[in-house]
Tab-separated table of C-alpha atoms in Angstrom:
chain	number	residue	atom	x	y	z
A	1	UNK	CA	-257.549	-63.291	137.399
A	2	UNK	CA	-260.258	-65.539	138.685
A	3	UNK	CA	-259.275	-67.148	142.451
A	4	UNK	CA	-260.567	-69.799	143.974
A	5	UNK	CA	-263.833	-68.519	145.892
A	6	UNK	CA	-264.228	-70.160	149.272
A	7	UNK	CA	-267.852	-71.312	150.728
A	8	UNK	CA	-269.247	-72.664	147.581
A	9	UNK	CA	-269.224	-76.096	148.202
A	10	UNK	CA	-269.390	-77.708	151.678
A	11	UNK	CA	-266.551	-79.965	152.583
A	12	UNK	CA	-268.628	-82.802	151.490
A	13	UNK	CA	-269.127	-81.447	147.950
A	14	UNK	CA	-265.220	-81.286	148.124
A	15	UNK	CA	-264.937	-84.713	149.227
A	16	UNK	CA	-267.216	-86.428	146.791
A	17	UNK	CA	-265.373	-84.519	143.778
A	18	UNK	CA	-261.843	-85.532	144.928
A	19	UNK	CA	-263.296	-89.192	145.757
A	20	UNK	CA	-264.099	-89.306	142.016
A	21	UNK	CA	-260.659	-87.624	140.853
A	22	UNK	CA	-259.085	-90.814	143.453
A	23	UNK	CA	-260.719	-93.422	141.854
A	24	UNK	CA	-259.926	-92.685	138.291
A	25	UNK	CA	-256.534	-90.563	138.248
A	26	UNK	CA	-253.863	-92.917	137.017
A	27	UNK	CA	-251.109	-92.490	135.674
A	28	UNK	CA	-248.276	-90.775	138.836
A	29	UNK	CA	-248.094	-87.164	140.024
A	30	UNK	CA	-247.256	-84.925	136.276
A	31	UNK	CA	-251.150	-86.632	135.481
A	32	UNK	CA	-252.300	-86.060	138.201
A	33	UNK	CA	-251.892	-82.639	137.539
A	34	UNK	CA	-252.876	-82.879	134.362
A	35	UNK	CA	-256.714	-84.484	135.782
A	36	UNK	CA	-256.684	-81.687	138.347
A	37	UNK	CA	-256.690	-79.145	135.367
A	38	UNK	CA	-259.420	-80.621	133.322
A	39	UNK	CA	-261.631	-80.854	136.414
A	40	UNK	CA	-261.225	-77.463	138.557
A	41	UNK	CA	-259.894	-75.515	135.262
A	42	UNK	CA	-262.026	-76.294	132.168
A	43	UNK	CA	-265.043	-77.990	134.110
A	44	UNK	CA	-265.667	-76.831	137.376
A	45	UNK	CA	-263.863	-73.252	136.825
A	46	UNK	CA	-262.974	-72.444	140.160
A	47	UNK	CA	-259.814	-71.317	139.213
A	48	UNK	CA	-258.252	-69.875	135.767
A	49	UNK	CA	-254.855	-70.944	134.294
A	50	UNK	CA	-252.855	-68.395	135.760
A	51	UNK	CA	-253.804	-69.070	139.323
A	52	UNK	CA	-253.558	-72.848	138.632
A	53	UNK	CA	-250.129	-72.843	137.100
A	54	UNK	CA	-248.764	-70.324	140.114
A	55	UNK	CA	-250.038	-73.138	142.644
A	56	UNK	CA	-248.420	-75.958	140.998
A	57	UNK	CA	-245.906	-73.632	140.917
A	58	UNK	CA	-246.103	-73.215	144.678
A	59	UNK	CA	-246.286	-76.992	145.660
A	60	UNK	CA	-243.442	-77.878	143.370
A	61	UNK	CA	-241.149	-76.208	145.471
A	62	UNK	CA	-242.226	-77.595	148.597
A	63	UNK	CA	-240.996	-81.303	149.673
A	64	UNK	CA	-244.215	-83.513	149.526
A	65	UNK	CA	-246.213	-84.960	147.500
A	66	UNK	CA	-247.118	-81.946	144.944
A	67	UNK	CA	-250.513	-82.981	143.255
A	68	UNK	CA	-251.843	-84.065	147.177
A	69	UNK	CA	-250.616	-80.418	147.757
A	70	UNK	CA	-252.412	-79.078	145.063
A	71	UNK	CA	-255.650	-81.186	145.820
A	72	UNK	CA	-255.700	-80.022	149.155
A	73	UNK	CA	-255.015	-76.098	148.595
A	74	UNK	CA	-257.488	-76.269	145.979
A	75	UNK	CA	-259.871	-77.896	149.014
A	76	UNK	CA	-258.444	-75.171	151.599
A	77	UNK	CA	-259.489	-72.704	149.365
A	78	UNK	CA	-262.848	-73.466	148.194
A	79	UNK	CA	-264.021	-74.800	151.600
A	80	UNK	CA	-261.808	-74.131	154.778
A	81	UNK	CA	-259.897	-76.260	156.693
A	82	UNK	CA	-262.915	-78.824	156.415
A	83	UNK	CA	-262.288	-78.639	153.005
A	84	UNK	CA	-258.218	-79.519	152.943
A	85	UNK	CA	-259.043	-82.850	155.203
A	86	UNK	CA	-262.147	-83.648	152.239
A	87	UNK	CA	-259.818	-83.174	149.447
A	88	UNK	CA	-257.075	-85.253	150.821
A	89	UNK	CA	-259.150	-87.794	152.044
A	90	UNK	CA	-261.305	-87.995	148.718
A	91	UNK	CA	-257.982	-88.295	147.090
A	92	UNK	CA	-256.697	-90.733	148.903
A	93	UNK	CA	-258.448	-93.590	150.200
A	94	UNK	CA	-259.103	-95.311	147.169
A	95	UNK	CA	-255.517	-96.281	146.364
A	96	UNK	CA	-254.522	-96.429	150.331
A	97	UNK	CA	-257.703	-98.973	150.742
A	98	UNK	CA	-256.358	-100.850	147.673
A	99	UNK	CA	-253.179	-101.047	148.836
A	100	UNK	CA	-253.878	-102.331	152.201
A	101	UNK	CA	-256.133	-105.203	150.552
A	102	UNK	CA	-253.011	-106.343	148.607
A	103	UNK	CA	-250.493	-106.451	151.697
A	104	UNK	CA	-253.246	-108.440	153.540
A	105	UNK	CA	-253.476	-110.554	151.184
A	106	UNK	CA	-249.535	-111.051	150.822
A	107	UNK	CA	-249.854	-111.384	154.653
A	108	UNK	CA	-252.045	-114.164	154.930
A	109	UNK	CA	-251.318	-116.272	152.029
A	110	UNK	CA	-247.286	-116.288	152.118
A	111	UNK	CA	-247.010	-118.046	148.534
A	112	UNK	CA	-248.502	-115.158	146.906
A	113	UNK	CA	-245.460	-113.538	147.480
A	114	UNK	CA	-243.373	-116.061	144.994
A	115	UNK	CA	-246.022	-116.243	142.731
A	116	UNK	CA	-245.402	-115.193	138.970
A	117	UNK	CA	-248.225	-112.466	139.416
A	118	UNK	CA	-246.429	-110.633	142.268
A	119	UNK	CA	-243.252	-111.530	140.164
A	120	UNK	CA	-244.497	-109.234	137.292
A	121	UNK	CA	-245.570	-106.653	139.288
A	122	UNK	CA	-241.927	-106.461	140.577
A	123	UNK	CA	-240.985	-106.367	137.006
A	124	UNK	CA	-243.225	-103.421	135.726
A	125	UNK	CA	-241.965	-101.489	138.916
A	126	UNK	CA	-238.191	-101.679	136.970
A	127	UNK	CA	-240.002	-100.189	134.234
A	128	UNK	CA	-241.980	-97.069	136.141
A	129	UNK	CA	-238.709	-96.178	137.856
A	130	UNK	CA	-237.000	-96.095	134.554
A	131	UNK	CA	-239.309	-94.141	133.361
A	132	UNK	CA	-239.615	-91.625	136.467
A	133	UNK	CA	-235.863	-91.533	136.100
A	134	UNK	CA	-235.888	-90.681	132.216
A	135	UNK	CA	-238.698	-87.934	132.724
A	136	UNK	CA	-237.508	-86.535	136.047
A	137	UNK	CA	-233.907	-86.135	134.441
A	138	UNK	CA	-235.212	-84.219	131.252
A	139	UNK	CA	-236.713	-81.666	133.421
A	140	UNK	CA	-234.671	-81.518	136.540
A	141	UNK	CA	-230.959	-81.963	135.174
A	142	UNK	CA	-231.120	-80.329	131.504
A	143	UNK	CA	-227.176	-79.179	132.069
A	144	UNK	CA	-224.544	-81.018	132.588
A	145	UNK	CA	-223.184	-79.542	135.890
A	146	UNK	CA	-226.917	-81.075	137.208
A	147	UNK	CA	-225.940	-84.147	135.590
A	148	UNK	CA	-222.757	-84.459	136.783
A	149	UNK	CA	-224.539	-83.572	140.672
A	150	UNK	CA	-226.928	-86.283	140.258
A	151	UNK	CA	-224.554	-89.074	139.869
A	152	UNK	CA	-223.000	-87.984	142.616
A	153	UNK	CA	-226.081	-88.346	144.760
A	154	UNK	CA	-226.651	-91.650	144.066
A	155	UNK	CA	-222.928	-92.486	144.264
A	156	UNK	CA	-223.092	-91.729	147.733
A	157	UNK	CA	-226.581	-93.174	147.923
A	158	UNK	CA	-225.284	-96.330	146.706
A	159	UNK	CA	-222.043	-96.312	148.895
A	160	UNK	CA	-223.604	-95.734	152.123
A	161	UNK	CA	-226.798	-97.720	152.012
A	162	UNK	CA	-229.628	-96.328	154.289
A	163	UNK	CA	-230.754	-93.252	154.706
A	164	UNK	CA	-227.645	-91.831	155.852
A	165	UNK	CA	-226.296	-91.985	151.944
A	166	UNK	CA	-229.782	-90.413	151.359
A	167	UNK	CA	-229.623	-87.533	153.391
A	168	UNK	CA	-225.837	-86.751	152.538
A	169	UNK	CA	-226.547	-86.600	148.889
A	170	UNK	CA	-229.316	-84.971	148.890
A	171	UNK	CA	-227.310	-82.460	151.507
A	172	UNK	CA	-224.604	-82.000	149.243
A	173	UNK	CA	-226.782	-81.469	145.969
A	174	UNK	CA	-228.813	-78.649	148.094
A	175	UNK	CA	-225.270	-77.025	149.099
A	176	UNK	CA	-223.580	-76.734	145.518
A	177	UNK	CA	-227.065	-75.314	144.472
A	178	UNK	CA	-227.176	-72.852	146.714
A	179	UNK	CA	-223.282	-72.009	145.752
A	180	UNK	CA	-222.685	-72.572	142.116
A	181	UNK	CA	-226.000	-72.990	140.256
A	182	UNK	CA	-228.526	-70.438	138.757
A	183	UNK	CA	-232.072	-70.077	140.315
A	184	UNK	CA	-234.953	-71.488	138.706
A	185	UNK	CA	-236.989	-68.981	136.817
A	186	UNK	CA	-239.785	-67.468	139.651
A	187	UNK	CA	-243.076	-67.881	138.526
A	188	UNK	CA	-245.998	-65.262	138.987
A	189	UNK	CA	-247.435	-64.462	141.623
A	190	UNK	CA	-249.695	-66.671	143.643
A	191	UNK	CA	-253.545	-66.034	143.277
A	192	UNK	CA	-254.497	-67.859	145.650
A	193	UNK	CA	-257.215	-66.959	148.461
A	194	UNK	CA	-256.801	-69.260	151.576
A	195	UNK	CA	-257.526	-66.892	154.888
A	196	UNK	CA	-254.192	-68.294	156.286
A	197	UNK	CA	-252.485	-65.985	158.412
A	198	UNK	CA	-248.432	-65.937	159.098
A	199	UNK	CA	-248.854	-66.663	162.732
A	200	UNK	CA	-250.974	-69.220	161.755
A	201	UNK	CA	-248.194	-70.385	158.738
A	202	UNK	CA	-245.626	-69.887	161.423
A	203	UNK	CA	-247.252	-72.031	163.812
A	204	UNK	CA	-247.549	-74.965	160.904
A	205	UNK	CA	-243.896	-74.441	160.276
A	206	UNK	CA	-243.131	-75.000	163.924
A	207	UNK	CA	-245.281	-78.467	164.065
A	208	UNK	CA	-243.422	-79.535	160.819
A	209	UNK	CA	-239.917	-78.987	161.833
A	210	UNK	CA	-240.703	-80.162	165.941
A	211	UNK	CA	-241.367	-83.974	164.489
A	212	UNK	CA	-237.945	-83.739	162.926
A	213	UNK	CA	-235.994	-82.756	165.939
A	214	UNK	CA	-237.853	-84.667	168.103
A	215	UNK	CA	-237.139	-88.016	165.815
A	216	UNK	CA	-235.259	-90.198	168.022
A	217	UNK	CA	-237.860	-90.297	170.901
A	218	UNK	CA	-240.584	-91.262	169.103
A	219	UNK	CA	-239.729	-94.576	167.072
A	220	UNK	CA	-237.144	-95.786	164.469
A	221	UNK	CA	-240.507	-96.924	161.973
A	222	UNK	CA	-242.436	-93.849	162.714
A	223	UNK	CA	-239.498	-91.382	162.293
A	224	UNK	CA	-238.297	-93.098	158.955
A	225	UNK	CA	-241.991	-92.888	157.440
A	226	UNK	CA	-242.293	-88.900	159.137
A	227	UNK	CA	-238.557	-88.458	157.421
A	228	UNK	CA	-239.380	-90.056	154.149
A	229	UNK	CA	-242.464	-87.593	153.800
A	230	UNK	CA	-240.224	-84.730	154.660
A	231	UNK	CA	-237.829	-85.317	152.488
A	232	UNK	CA	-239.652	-85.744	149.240
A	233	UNK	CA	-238.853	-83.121	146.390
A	234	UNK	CA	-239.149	-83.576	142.995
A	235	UNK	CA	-242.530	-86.364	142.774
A	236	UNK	CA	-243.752	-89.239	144.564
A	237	UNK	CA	-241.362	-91.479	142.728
A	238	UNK	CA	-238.656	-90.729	145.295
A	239	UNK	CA	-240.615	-91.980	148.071
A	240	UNK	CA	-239.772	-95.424	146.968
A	241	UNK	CA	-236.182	-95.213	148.019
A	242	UNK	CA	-236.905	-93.769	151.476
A	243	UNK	CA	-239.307	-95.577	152.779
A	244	UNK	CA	-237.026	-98.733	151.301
A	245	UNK	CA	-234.630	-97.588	153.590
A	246	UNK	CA	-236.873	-98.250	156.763
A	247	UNK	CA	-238.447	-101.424	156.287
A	248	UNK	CA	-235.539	-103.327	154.395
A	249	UNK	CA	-232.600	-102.739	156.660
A	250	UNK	CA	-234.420	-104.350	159.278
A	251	UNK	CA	-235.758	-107.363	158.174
A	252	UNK	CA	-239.593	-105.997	158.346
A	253	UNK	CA	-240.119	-106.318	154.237
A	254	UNK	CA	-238.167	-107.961	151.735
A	255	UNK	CA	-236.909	-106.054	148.777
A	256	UNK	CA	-239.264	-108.659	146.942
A	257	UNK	CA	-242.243	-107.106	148.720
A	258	UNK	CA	-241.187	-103.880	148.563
A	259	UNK	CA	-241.424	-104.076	144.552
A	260	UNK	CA	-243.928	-105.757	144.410
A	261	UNK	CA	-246.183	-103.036	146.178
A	262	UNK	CA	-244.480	-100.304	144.399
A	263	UNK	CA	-245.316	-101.996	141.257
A	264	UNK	CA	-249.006	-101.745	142.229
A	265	UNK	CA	-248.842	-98.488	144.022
A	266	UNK	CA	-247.856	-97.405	139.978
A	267	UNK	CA	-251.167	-99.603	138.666
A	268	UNK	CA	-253.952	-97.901	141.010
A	269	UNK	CA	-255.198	-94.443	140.739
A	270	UNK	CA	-254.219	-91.811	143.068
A	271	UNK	CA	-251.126	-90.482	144.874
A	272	UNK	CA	-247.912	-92.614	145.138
A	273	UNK	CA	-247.615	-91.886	148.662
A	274	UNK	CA	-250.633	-94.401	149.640
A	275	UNK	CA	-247.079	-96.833	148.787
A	276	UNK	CA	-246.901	-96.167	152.629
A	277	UNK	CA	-250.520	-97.869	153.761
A	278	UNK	CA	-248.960	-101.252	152.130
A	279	UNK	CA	-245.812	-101.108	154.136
A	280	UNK	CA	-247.550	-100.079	157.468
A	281	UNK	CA	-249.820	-103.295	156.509
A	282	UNK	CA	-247.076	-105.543	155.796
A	283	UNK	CA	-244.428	-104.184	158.940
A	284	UNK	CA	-245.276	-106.258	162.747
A	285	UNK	CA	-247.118	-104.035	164.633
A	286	UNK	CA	-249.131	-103.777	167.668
A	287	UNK	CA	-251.907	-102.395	166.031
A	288	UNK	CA	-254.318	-104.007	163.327
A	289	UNK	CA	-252.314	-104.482	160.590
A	290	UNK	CA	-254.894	-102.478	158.224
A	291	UNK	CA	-254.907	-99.658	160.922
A	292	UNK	CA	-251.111	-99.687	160.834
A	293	UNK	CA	-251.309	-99.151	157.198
A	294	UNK	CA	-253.623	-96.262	157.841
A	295	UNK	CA	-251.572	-94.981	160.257
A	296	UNK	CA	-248.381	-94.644	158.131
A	297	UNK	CA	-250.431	-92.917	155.019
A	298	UNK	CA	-251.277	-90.485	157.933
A	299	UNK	CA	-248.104	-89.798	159.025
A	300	UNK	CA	-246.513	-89.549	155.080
A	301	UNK	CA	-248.764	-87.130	154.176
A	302	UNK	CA	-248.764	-84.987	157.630
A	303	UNK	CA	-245.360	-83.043	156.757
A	304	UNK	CA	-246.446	-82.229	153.573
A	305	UNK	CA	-250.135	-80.482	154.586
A	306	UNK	CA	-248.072	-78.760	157.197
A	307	UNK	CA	-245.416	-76.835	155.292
A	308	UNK	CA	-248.460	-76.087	152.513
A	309	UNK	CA	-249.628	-74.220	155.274
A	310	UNK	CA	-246.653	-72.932	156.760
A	311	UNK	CA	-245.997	-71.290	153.157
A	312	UNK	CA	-248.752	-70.268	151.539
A	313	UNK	CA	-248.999	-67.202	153.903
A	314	UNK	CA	-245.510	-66.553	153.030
A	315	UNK	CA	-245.078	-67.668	149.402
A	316	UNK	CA	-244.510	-64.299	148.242
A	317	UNK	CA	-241.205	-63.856	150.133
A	318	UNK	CA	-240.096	-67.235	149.391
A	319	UNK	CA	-240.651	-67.459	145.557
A	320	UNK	CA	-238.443	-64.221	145.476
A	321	UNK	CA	-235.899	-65.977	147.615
A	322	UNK	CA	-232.520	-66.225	145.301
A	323	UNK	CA	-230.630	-67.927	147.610
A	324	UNK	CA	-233.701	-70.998	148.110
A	325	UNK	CA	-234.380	-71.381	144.212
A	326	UNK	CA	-230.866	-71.857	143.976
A	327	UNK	CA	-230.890	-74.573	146.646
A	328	UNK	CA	-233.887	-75.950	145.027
A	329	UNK	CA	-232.254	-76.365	141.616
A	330	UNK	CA	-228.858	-78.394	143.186
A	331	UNK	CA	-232.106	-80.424	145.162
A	332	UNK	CA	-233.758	-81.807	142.332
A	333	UNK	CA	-231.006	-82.697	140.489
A	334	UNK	CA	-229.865	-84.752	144.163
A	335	UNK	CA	-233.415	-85.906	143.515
A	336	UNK	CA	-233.388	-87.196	140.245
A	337	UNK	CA	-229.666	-89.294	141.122
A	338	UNK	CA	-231.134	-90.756	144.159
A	339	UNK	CA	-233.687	-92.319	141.876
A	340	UNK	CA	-231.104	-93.446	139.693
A	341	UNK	CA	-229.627	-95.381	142.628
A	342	UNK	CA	-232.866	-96.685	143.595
A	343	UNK	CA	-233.627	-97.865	140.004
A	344	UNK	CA	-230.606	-100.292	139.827
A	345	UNK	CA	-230.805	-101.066	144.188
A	346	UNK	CA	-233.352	-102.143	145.236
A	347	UNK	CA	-235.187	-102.206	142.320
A	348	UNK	CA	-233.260	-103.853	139.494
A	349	UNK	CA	-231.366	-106.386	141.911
A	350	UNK	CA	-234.338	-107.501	143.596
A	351	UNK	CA	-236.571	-107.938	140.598
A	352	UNK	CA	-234.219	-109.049	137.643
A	353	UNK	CA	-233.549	-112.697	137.160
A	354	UNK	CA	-233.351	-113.565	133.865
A	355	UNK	CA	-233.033	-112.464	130.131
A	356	UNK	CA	-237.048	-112.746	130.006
A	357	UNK	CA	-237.227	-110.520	132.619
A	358	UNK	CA	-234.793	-108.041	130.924
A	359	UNK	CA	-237.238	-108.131	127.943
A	360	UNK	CA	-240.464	-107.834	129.601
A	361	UNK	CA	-238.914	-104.872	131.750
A	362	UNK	CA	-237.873	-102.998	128.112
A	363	UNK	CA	-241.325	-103.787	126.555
A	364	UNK	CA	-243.005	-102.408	129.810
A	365	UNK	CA	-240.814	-99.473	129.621
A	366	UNK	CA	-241.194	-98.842	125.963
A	367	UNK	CA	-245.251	-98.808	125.939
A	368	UNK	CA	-244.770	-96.276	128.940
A	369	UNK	CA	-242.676	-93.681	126.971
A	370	UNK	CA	-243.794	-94.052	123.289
A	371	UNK	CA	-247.886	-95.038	123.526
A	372	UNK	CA	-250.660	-93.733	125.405
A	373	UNK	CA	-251.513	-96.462	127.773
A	374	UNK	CA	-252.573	-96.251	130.732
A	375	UNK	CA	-249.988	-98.214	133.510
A	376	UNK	CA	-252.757	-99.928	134.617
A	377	UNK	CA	-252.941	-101.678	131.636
A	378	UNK	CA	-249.078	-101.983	131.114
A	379	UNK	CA	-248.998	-103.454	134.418
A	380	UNK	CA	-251.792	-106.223	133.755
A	381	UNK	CA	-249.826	-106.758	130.665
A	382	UNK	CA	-246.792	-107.378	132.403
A	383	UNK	CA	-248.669	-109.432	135.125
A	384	UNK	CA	-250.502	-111.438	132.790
A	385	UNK	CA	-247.407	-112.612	130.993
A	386	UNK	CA	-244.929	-113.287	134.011
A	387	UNK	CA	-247.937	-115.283	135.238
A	388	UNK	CA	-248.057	-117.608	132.402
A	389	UNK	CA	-244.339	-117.714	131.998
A	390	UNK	CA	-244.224	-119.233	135.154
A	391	UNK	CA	-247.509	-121.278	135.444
């Protein structure tokens, strides 16, 4: 099995191949994957199937944002720690800077937010979410004990609004895994060449989990976005109803804004965690609005690089865990239902107000599922004719 050789490329190199991969990969996280293959797989070779396939493997049964997690182990191990910061960087800023353009733009020219653009964009994010759900629910609840455990995640996701339904169905969804389902089929082993020791891993495991005890004393905003990037199995879809859960409540961001960012978050290449640079833009802050929305990509993505370090040392004990791929099975199908209850609150109340909008959500939907388009392009679709059915 070829591994991924480390020292070939300097952290640059890194940088400037994952700045390309950020400024074309559309499409959400299962494409992602699929750009990641073509480039570091058939192109670049640094890695062959098997080791590719046991890392996205790996990453898919960590919370966080699994292709970022792939991007930067791939990063780790051809170039260091240097390398991990290159990758996500490369990666990232292209939709993050996008993203912060459009909430500054919202923020100083209040109308845009009522305008029939925006409007669509709201729209087409009823039609991603459907889709997510659809996809996500395929995979993750084939059954229909996992069925049955993802309505009642976003049941309770629905009756207690917040993240407090969040956390309790998700809770309960990990439980009856752990008790009554079947693990998930454990892949191969893990080819994988990083130089991480388990003190080291142990040490990363400590400074993910000491953020989450230490929650309350460090700021309702900056916990919820910390949280929301902890919490994340399953794809970056289900950041959406998380980080809703912070600004909304509050007052910070209407659910109008909130879909209307998601929408675009969906349109732009790269990860669906920059979702979090628009927010931190939009929310009142003390700090420069743009640096705010740097700030909270930061701290999304932080809990994520840390427990892909905390576990790749010890992936080989985990994978073979019963008891966690049991867990992890009840979790994703938690996963998928608290999607579901995101799909019709926030995101079909606050963007559906009329019969047209029913249609262009279904058409939007349909070209997503049954043609090759990119979203981009179903989105400007969907812009384009909400803009003229208004002007």
């Amino acid at each position: 099995m070829r591994d991924i050789a480390r020292g070939q490329e300097s952290a640059w190199q890194v940088f400037l191949i994952f700045l390309r991969l950020g400024c074309t990969s559309f499409g959400g996280p299962i494409a992602h994957l699929g750009y990641f293959r073509q480039a570091f797989v058939k192109r670049l070779q640094w890695l062959d199937e098997g080791a590719y396939a046991e890392l996205v493997a790996l990453c898919q049964l960590l919370p966080g944002p699994t292709s970022s997690q792939v991007g930067m182990a791939l990063g780790l191990g051809r170039a260091g720690g240097w390398g991990l910061l290159a990758a996500w960087l490369g990666f990232t800023l292209p939709s993050a800077l996008l993203l912060v353009l459009f909430a500054l733009s919202l923020a100083h020219a209040p109308g845009l937010a009522d305008s029939g653009a925006v409007h669509g964009l709201e729209v087409f994010a009823v039609a991603a979410v459907a889709q997510a759900v659809w996809s996500m629910g395929r995979t993750l609840c084939p059954d229909a004990p996992r069925r049955v455990l993802a309505l009642v995640a976003a049941g309770l996701a629905l009756w207690l609004p917040g993240s407090a339904g969040q956390l309790l169905g998700l809770g309960l969804a990990a439980l009856v895994g752990r008790l009554a389902l079947a693990p998930a089929a454990t892949p191969p082993a893990l080819g994988l060449r990083t130089g991480l020791s388990r003190r080291l891993g142990g040490g990363a495991l400590l400074l993910f989990l000491l953020p989450l005890l230490l929650l309350p004393a460090w700021g309702n905003l900056a916990e919820g976005v910390y949280r929301a990037g902890a919490l994340v199995f399953g794809g970056g879809h289900v950041v959406l109803p998380l980080l809703q859960a912070v600004v909304v409540p509050g007052g910070l961001v209407s659910d109008g804004q909130v879909m209307a960012g998601y929408g675009l978050a969906q349109a732009v290449p790269g990860p669906l965690f920059t979702f979090a640079a628009y927010l931190g833009t939009l929310v009142p802050s003390a700090l420069p609005a743009w640096l705010n929305g740097l700030l909270w990509t930061l701290l999304i993505f932080l809990p994520g690089a840390l427990i892909l370090l905390a576990a790749l040392p010890f992936w080989q004990a985990l994978r073979q865990h019963p008891g966690w791929q049991r867990a992890l099975t009840g979790l994703n199908a938690g996963v998928v239902g608290l999607l579901l209850a995101a799909l019709y609150d926030p995101v079909w109340t606050g963007a559906i107000q009329s019969l047209l909008d029913v249609a262009l959500a279904a058409l939007a939907l349909l070209l997503l599922l049954s043609t090759r388009w990119s979203p981009a392009l179903v989105a400007l679709l969907v812009v384009l004719t909400a803009w003229l059915l208004n002007f």
